[in-house]
Tab-separated table of C-alpha atoms in Angstrom:
chain	number	residue	atom	x	y	z
O	1	LEU	CA	0.000	0.000	0.000
O	2	ASP	CA	1.297	3.442	-1.000
O	3	LYS	CA	2.381	5.359	2.123
O	4	THR	CA	0.540	8.451	0.939
O	5	MET	CA	-2.659	6.417	1.016
O	6	LEU	CA	-1.851	4.733	4.337
O	7	GLU	CA	-2.017	7.775	6.596
O	8	PRO	CA	-5.611	8.798	5.780
O	9	LEU	CA	-6.724	5.168	6.177
O	10	LEU	CA	-5.081	4.857	9.583
O	11	LEU	CA	-6.423	8.223	10.722
O	12	ARG	CA	-9.890	7.159	9.621
O	13	ALA	CA	-9.509	3.914	11.558
O	14	ARG	CA	-8.473	5.884	14.630
O	15	ALA	CA	-11.486	8.178	14.297
O	16	ILE	CA	-13.814	5.162	14.078
O	17	ILE	CA	-12.210	3.651	17.202
O	18	ASP	CA	-12.510	6.953	19.087
O	19	GLN	CA	-16.161	7.267	18.127
O	20	ALA	CA	-16.929	3.676	19.118
O	21	LEU	CA	-15.331	4.146	22.546
O	22	ALA	CA	-16.687	7.641	23.233
O	23	GLY	CA	-18.605	7.827	26.478
O	24	THR	CA	-17.007	4.693	27.930
O	25	ALA	CA	-15.481	5.473	31.326
O	26	GLU	CA	-12.529	3.073	31.083
O	27	PRO	CA	-12.480	1.664	27.554
O	28	ARG	CA	-10.567	-1.553	26.950
O	29	LEU	CA	-9.583	-3.375	23.780
O	30	ALA	CA	-7.885	-6.481	25.123
O	31	TRP	CA	-5.688	-8.284	22.580
O	32	LEU	CA	-6.988	-11.550	24.021
O	33	PHE	CA	-10.196	-11.067	22.049
O	34	THR	CA	-9.464	-11.529	18.366
O	35	GLU	CA	-12.183	-9.081	17.319
O	36	ASN	CA	-10.157	-6.267	18.960
O	37	ARG	CA	-6.950	-7.004	17.095
O	38	PRO	CA	-7.689	-5.140	13.832
O	39	ALA	CA	-8.314	-1.954	15.826
O	40	LEU	CA	-5.155	-2.364	17.906
O	41	ARG	CA	-3.097	-3.226	14.831
O	42	SER	CA	-4.339	-0.074	13.082
O	43	LEU	CA	-3.351	2.099	16.042
O	44	ALA	CA	0.046	0.381	16.270
O	45	ARG	CA	0.662	0.911	12.544
O	46	LEU	CA	-0.131	4.597	13.054
O	47	VAL	CA	2.504	4.685	15.830
O	48	PHE	CA	5.072	3.125	13.499
O	49	MET	CA	4.180	5.590	10.764
O	50	TYR	CA	4.644	8.529	13.150
O	51	GLN	CA	8.023	7.094	14.186
O	52	GLU	CA	9.141	6.762	10.571
O	53	GLN	CA	8.134	10.389	9.983
O	54	GLY	CA	9.990	11.608	13.064
O	55	ARG	CA	6.747	12.632	14.779
O	56	ARG	CA	7.979	11.426	18.159
O	57	HIS	CA	5.496	13.221	20.422
O	58	GLU	CA	2.503	12.031	18.441
O	59	ALA	CA	3.870	8.480	18.461
O	60	LEU	CA	4.390	8.490	22.227
O	61	ALA	CA	0.979	9.990	22.947
O	62	LEU	CA	-0.633	7.264	20.865
O	63	MET	CA	1.457	4.587	22.609
O	64	GLU	CA	0.045	5.810	25.935
O	65	ARG	CA	-3.462	5.533	24.527
O	66	ILE	CA	-2.826	1.976	23.305
O	67	LEU	CA	-1.453	0.975	26.734
O	68	ALA	CA	-4.610	2.329	28.367
O	69	LEU	CA	-6.754	0.309	25.966
O	70	ASN	CA	-4.651	-2.859	26.146
O	71	PRO	CA	-2.575	-2.935	29.348
O	72	ASN	CA	-1.099	-6.328	28.410
O	73	ASP	CA	1.000	-4.320	25.929
O	74	ASN	CA	1.274	-6.893	23.173
O	75	HIS	CA	3.163	-4.365	21.040
O	76	GLY	CA	5.857	-3.661	23.646
O	77	PHE	CA	5.344	0.092	23.980
O	78	ARG	CA	5.644	0.409	27.775
O	79	SER	CA	9.435	0.795	27.835
O	80	LEU	CA	9.388	3.737	25.427
O	81	VAL	CA	6.504	5.369	27.285
O	82	ILE	CA	8.036	5.134	30.778
O	83	ASN	CA	11.368	6.467	29.525
O	84	ASP	CA	9.621	9.417	27.907
O	85	LEU	CA	7.664	10.177	31.093
O	86	LEU	CA	10.870	10.131	33.129
O	87	HIS	CA	12.646	12.353	30.589
O	88	LYS	CA	9.783	14.843	31.038
O	89	GLY	CA	9.903	14.612	34.835
O	90	GLU	CA	6.456	13.068	35.074
O	91	ASP	CA	7.530	10.761	37.877
O	92	ALA	CA	4.105	10.009	39.336
O	93	LYS	CA	2.792	8.951	35.934
O	94	ALA	CA	5.914	6.873	35.314
O	95	LEU	CA	5.474	5.125	38.658
O	96	ALA	CA	1.806	4.452	37.964
O	97	LEU	CA	2.786	2.833	34.664
O	98	ALA	CA	5.533	0.754	36.294
O	99	ASP	CA	3.108	-0.403	38.970
O	100	GLN	CA	0.972	-2.003	36.265
O	101	TYR	CA	3.888	-4.373	35.585
O	102	PRO	CA	5.198	-5.317	39.069
O	103	ASP	CA	7.402	-8.225	37.966
O	104	ASP	CA	8.490	-6.835	34.609
O	105	MET	CA	11.935	-7.881	33.403
O	106	HIS	CA	12.359	-4.884	31.094
O	107	ALA	CA	15.171	-2.771	32.543
O	108	ASP	CA	13.190	0.334	31.607
O	109	ILE	CA	10.319	-0.698	33.879
O	110	ALA	CA	12.310	-2.206	36.761
O	111	TYR	CA	14.831	0.639	36.976
O	112	GLY	CA	12.299	3.249	35.878
O	113	ARG	CA	10.320	2.400	39.022
O	114	VAL	CA	13.472	2.964	41.111
O	115	LEU	CA	14.188	6.306	39.455
O	116	ALA	CA	10.598	7.525	39.848
O	117	LEU	CA	10.432	6.556	43.531
O	118	TYR	CA	13.784	8.231	44.243
O	119	ARG	CA	12.722	11.457	42.547
O	120	LEU	CA	9.428	11.384	44.457
O	121	GLY	CA	11.401	11.182	47.708
O	122	ARG	CA	10.123	7.717	48.596
O	123	MET	CA	13.534	6.413	49.556
O	124	GLU	CA	12.661	3.201	51.394
O	125	GLU	CA	10.428	2.122	48.526
O	126	ALA	CA	13.125	3.120	46.033
O	127	GLU	CA	15.665	0.865	47.747
O	128	ALA	CA	13.176	-2.018	47.947
O	129	ALA	CA	12.459	-1.614	44.219
O	130	LEU	CA	16.190	-1.501	43.530
O	131	CYS	CA	16.765	-4.749	45.435
O	132	GLN	CA	14.116	-6.404	43.289
O	133	ALA	CA	15.680	-5.002	40.103
O	134	VAL	CA	19.209	-6.005	41.110
O	135	GLU	CA	18.109	-9.560	41.796
O	136	PHE	CA	17.231	-10.116	38.146
O	137	LEU	CA	19.126	-7.365	36.296
O	138	PRO	CA	22.309	-6.717	38.315
O	139	LYS	CA	24.462	-5.492	35.407
O	140	VAL	CA	22.382	-2.359	34.910
O	141	VAL	CA	23.850	-0.724	38.033
O	142	ARG	CA	27.426	-0.945	36.727
O	143	HIS	CA	26.335	0.309	33.314
O	144	LEU	CA	24.639	3.337	34.876
O	145	THR	CA	27.404	4.238	37.329
O	146	ALA	CA	30.488	3.685	35.150
O	147	ASP	CA	31.841	6.789	33.424
O	148	ARG	CA	32.829	4.713	30.399
O	149	ILE	CA	31.876	1.215	29.432
O	150	ARG	CA	32.507	-0.848	26.338
O	151	LYS	CA	29.571	-1.449	24.047
O	152	PRO	CA	28.835	-5.184	23.822
O	153	ARG	CA	27.754	-6.991	20.701
O	154	ILE	CA	24.064	-6.298	20.087
O	155	ASP	CA	22.215	-9.183	18.477
O	156	PRO	CA	19.604	-7.722	16.094
O	157	THR	CA	17.342	-10.724	16.702
O	158	GLY	CA	16.934	-10.046	20.409
O	159	ILE	CA	18.614	-9.243	23.726
O	160	LYS	CA	19.725	-11.538	26.525
O	161	LEU	CA	17.704	-11.099	29.718
O	162	GLY	CA	20.105	-9.845	32.362
O	163	GLY	CA	22.926	-9.564	29.834
O	164	ASP	CA	25.426	-6.831	29.070
O	165	ASP	CA	23.482	-5.974	25.935
O	166	GLN	CA	20.263	-5.268	27.859
O	167	ALA	CA	22.174	-3.202	30.433
O	168	TRP	CA	24.068	-1.235	27.768
O	169	LEU	CA	20.895	-0.415	25.843
O	170	TYR	CA	19.263	0.893	29.014
O	171	ARG	CA	22.347	3.014	29.727
O	172	ALA	CA	22.208	4.444	26.199
O	173	ALA	CA	18.538	5.323	26.586
O	174	MET	CA	18.447	6.642	30.144
O	175	ARG	CA	21.835	7.443	31.693
O	176	ASP	CA	21.444	11.150	30.946
O	177	VAL	CA	18.254	11.224	33.035
O	178	TRP	CA	19.930	9.410	35.926
O	179	GLN	CA	22.943	11.740	35.734
O	180	ALA	CA	20.653	14.773	35.873
O	181	THR	CA	19.108	13.549	39.134
O	182	PRO	CA	21.142	14.916	42.069
O	183	ASP	CA	23.090	12.349	44.110
O	184	ILE	CA	21.320	9.339	42.616
O	185	LEU	CA	24.306	7.549	41.087
O	186	PRO	CA	26.298	7.332	44.367
O	187	TRP	CA	23.076	6.266	46.103
O	188	LEU	CA	22.487	3.646	43.414
O	189	GLU	CA	25.947	2.143	43.824
O	190	LYS	CA	25.808	2.013	47.643
O	191	SER	CA	22.225	0.773	47.786
O	192	ALA	CA	22.889	-1.973	45.230
O	193	LYS	CA	25.736	-3.256	47.443
O	194	ARG	CA	23.389	-3.325	50.423
O	195	CYS	CA	20.857	-5.246	48.331
O	196	LYS	CA	23.475	-7.858	47.468
O	197	ARG	CA	24.494	-8.228	51.122
O	198	LYS	CA	20.851	-8.705	52.105
O	199	GLY	CA	20.450	-11.319	49.379
O	200	GLY	CA	23.371	-13.176	50.819
C-alpha cells in the first residue's frame, strides 16, 4: 500500500475507534479477544508511521493511549513510554505505569520504578524496588554508574535477559536522566551493594 494512502486510512480507523469508545469510562480493547486485534493493529501501525516520519510526540501519545486500551501491551510500547515520562519529569505517571507491571523484566520498567520513587522522595520504597531489580538485572547498576563502558555486541534478533546488551541499551537510553538527578548515582551504587548483602 502506498504510504501516501496509508495515513488517511489509519487516521480514519483511529477516528472510528474513538467514536466507538466515546462515552465509555474506562475503555478496553484487550488483545486476548481476536475481534479487537484489527483496531489495535491499526493504532500500532499509526505509531510506526509517526516514528518513521519523526513525529515522536505524536507516536508516544498514541502509545500511551494503546497501553490504556490494552494494558497487556502486546506491542511492547511500555518501555518507550516510561522512559519518555521520566525524561519529562512526570515521575508520578511513570510510577503508575511501572506499577501495572510489578514483575516486569524490562530494565526500563524495573529501573524506571526505582528512578521515579527516588525522585518522588520515597527512599525506602526506592531501595526495595532496587533490590528487586538487582536480583534479576544486576548489570544495569554498573552500566549506569560507570563513566565509560565498552559497548557489547548487540544481536539484532533479540537481547539476553540480564545480559550486558540489555544493560548497555538501558544506559544508552536513560543514563542522561539518571545523571541529571542529584546524588542518585552514588546512592544507586551504595544501595545496590546493600541489596546484594541482604540477598546473601
